[in-house]
PDB file of C-alpha atoms in Angstrom:
ATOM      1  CA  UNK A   1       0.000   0.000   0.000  1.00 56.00           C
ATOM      2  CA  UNK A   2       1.253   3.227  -1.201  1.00 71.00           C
ATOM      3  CA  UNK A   3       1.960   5.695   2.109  1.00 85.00           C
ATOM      4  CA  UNK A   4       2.689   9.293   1.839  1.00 92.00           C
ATOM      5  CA  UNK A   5       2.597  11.866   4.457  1.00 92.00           C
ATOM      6  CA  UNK A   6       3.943  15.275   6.081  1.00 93.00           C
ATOM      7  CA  UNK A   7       4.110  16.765   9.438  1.00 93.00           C
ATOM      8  CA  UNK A   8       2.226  19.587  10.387  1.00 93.00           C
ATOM      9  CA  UNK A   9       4.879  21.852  10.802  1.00 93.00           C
ATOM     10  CA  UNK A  10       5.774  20.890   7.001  1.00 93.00           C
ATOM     11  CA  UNK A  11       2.293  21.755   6.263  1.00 92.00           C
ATOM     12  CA  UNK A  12       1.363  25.090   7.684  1.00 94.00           C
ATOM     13  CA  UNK A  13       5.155  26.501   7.364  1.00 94.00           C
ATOM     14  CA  UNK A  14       5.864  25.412   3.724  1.00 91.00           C
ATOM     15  CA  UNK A  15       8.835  23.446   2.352  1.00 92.00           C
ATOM     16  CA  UNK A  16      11.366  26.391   3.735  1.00 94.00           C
ATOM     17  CA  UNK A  17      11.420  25.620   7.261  1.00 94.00           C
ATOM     18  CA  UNK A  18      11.602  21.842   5.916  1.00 92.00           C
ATOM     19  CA  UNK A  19      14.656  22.825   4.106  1.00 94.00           C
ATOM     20  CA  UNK A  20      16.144  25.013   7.084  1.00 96.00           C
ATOM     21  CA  UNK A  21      15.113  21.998   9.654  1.00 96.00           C
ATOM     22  CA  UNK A  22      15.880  18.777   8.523  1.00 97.00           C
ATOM     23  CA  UNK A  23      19.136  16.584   9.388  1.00 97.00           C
ATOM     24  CA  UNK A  24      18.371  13.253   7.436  1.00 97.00           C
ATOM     25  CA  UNK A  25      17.190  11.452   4.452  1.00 97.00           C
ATOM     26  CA  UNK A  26      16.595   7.817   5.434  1.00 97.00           C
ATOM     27  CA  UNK A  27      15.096   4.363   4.149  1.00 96.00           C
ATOM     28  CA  UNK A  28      12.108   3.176   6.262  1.00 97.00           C
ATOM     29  CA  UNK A  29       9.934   0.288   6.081  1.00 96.00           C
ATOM     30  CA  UNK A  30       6.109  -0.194   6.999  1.00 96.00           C
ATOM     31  CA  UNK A  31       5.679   3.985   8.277  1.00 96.00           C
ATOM     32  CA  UNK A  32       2.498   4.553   9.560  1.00 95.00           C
ATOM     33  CA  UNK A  33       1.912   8.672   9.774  1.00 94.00           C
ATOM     34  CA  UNK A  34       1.005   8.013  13.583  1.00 95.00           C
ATOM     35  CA  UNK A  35       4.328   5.840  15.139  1.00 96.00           C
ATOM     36  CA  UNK A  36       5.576   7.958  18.094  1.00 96.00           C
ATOM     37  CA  UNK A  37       9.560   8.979  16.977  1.00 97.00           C
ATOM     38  CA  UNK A  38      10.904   6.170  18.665  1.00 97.00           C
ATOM     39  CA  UNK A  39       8.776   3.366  16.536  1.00 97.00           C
ATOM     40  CA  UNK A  40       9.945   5.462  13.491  1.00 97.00           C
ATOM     41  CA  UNK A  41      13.186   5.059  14.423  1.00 97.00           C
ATOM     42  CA  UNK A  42      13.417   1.993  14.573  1.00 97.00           C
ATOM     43  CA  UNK A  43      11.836   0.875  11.335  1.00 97.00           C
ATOM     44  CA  UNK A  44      14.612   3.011   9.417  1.00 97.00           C
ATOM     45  CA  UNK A  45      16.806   0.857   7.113  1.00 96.00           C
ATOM     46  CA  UNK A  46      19.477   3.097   6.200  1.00 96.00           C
ATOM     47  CA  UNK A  47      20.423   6.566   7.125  1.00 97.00           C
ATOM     48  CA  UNK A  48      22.661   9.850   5.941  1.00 97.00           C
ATOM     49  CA  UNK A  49      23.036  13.251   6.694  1.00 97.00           C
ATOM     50  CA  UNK A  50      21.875  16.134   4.227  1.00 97.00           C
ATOM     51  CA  UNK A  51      21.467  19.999   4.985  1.00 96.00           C
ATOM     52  CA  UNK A  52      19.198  22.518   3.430  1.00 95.00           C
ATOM     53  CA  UNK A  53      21.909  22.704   0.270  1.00 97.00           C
ATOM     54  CA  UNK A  54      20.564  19.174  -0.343  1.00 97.00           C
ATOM     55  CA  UNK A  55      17.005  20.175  -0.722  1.00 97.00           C
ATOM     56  CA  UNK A  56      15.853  22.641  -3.682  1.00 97.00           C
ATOM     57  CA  UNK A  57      12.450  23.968  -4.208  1.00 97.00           C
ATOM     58  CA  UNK A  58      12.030  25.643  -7.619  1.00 97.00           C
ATOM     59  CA  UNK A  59       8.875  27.113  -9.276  1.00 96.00           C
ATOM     60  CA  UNK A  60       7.221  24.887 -11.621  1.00 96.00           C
ATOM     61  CA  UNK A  61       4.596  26.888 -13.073  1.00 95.00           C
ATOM     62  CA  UNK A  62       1.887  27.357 -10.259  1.00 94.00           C
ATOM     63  CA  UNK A  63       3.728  24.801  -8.516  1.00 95.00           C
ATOM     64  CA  UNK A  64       6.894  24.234  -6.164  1.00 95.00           C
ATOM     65  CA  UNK A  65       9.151  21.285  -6.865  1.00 96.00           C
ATOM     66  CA  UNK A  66      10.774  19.927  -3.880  1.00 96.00           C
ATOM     67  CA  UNK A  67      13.991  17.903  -4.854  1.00 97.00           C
ATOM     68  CA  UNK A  68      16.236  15.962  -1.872  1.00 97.00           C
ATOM     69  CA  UNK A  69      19.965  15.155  -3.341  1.00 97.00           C
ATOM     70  CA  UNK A  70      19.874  11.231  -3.110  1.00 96.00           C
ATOM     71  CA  UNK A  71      23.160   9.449  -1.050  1.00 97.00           C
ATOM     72  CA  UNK A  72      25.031   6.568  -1.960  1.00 96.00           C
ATOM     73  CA  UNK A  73      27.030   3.851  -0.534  1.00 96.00           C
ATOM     74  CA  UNK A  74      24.936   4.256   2.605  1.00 96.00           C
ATOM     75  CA  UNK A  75      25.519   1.132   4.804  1.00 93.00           C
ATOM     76  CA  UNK A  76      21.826  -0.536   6.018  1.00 93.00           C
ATOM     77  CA  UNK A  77      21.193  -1.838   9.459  1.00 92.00           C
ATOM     78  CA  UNK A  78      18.439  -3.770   8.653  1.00 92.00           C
ATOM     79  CA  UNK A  79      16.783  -5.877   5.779  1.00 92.00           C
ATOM     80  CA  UNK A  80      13.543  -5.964   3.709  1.00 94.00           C
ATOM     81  CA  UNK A  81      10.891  -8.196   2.422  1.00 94.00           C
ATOM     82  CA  UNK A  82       9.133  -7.911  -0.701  1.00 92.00           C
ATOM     83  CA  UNK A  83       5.795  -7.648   1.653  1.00 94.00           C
ATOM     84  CA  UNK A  84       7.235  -4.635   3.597  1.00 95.00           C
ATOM     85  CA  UNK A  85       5.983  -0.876   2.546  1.00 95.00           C
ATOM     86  CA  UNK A  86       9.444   0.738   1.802  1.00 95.00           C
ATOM     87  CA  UNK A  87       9.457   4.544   1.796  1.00 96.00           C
ATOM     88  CA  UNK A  88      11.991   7.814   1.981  1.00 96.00           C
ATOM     89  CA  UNK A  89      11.523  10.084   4.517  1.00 97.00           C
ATOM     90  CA  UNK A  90      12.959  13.933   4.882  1.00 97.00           C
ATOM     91  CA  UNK A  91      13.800  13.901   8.977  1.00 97.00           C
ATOM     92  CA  UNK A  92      14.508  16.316  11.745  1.00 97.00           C
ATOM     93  CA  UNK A  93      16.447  14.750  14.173  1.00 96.00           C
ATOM     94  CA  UNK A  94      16.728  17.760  16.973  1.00 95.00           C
ATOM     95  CA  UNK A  95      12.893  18.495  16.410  1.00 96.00           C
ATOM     96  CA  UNK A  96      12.076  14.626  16.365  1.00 97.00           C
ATOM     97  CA  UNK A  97       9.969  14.992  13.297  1.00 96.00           C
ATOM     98  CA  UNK A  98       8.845  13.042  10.028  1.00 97.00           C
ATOM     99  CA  UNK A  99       9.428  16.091   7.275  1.00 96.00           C
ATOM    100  CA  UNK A 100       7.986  14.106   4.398  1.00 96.00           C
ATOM    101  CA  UNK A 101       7.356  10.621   4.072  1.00 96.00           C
ATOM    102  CA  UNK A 102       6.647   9.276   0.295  1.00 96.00           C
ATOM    103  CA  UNK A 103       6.405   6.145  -0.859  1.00 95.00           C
ATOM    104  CA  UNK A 104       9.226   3.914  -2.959  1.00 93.00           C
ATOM    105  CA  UNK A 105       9.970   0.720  -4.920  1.00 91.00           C
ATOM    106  CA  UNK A 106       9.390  -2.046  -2.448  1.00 92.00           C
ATOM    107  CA  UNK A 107      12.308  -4.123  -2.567  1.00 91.00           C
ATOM    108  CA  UNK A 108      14.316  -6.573  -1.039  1.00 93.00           C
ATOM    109  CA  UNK A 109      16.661  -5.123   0.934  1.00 92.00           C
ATOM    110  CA  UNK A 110      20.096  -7.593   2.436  1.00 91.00           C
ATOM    111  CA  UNK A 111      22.538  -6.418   5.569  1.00 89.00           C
ATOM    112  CA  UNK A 112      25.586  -8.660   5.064  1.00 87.00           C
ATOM    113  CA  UNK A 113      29.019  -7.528   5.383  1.00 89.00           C
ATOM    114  CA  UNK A 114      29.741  -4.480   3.078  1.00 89.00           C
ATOM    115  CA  UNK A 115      26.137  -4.497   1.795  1.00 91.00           C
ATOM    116  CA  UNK A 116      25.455  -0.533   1.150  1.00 94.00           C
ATOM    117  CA  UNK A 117      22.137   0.642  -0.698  1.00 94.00           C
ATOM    118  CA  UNK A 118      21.999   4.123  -2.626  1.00 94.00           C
ATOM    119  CA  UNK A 119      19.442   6.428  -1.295  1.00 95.00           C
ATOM    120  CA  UNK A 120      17.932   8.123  -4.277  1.00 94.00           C
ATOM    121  CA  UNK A 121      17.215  11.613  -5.001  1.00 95.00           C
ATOM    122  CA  UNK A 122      13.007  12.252  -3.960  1.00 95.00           C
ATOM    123  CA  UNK A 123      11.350  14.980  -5.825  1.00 95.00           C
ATOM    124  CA  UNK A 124       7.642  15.518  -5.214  1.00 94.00           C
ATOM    125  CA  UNK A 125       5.525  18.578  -6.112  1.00 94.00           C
ATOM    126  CA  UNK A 126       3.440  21.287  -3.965  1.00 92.00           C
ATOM    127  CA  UNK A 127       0.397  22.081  -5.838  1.00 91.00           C
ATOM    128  CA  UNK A 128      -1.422  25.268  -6.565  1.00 90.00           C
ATOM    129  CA  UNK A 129      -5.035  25.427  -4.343  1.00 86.00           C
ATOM    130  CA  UNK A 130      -8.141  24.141  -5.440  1.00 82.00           C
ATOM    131  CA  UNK A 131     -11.337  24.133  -4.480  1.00 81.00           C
ATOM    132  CA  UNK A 132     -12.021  21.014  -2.307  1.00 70.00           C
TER     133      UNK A 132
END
């Protein structure tokens, strides 16, 4: 099942204090939107450090484009089944706080000895209002 989700800070103060606030771009498996930070932490598969020159947000007609520079050779510390919901998450470590959370390629995912996984670049879009 496809899961995608942001916080509320991300919502009512915009994809700038997302890209002056986060600290990580991780693999996750099986997010739900409500885990406290400590479940959410623990279902993360892989981990790395970005800062706000990682994250770009560019107008795109009447919409923003929010791009996250992907990492590579990121060693896992834990594995994958075809059944689990893999995502990529935007994180705030000091604030404790799911950014973004969008959904990705489910995969099998291995954690032997000098295993690394890339994390890939995430782009997603903020659309232009419309009437509900």
């Amino acid at each position: 099942m496809a899961t995608f989700f942001s916080s509320t800070n991300s919502k009512r103060y915009g994809p700038q204090h997302s890209k002056d606030n986060a600290t990580d771009i991780v693999v996750v498996k099986n997010p739900v939107k409500s885990d406290d930070w400590a479940t959410f932490q623990s279902k993360i598969i892989a981990q790395a450090a970005i800062t706000g020159a990682d994250i770009n947000i560019t107008e795109v007609g009447d919409d923003l484009q929010v791009t996250v520079n992907g990492k590579t050779d990121i060693d896992q510390s834990q594995t994958t089944l075809l059944a689990d919901d893999i995502c990529m998450a935007i994180i705030d470590m000091a604030g404790q706080e799911v950014k973004y959370c969008l959904d990705a390629v489910d995969k099998v995912i291995t954690n032997g000895d000098g295993d690394t996984i890339d994390l890939p670049q995430i782009t997603f879009f903020i659309r232009e209002f419309k009437a509900a």
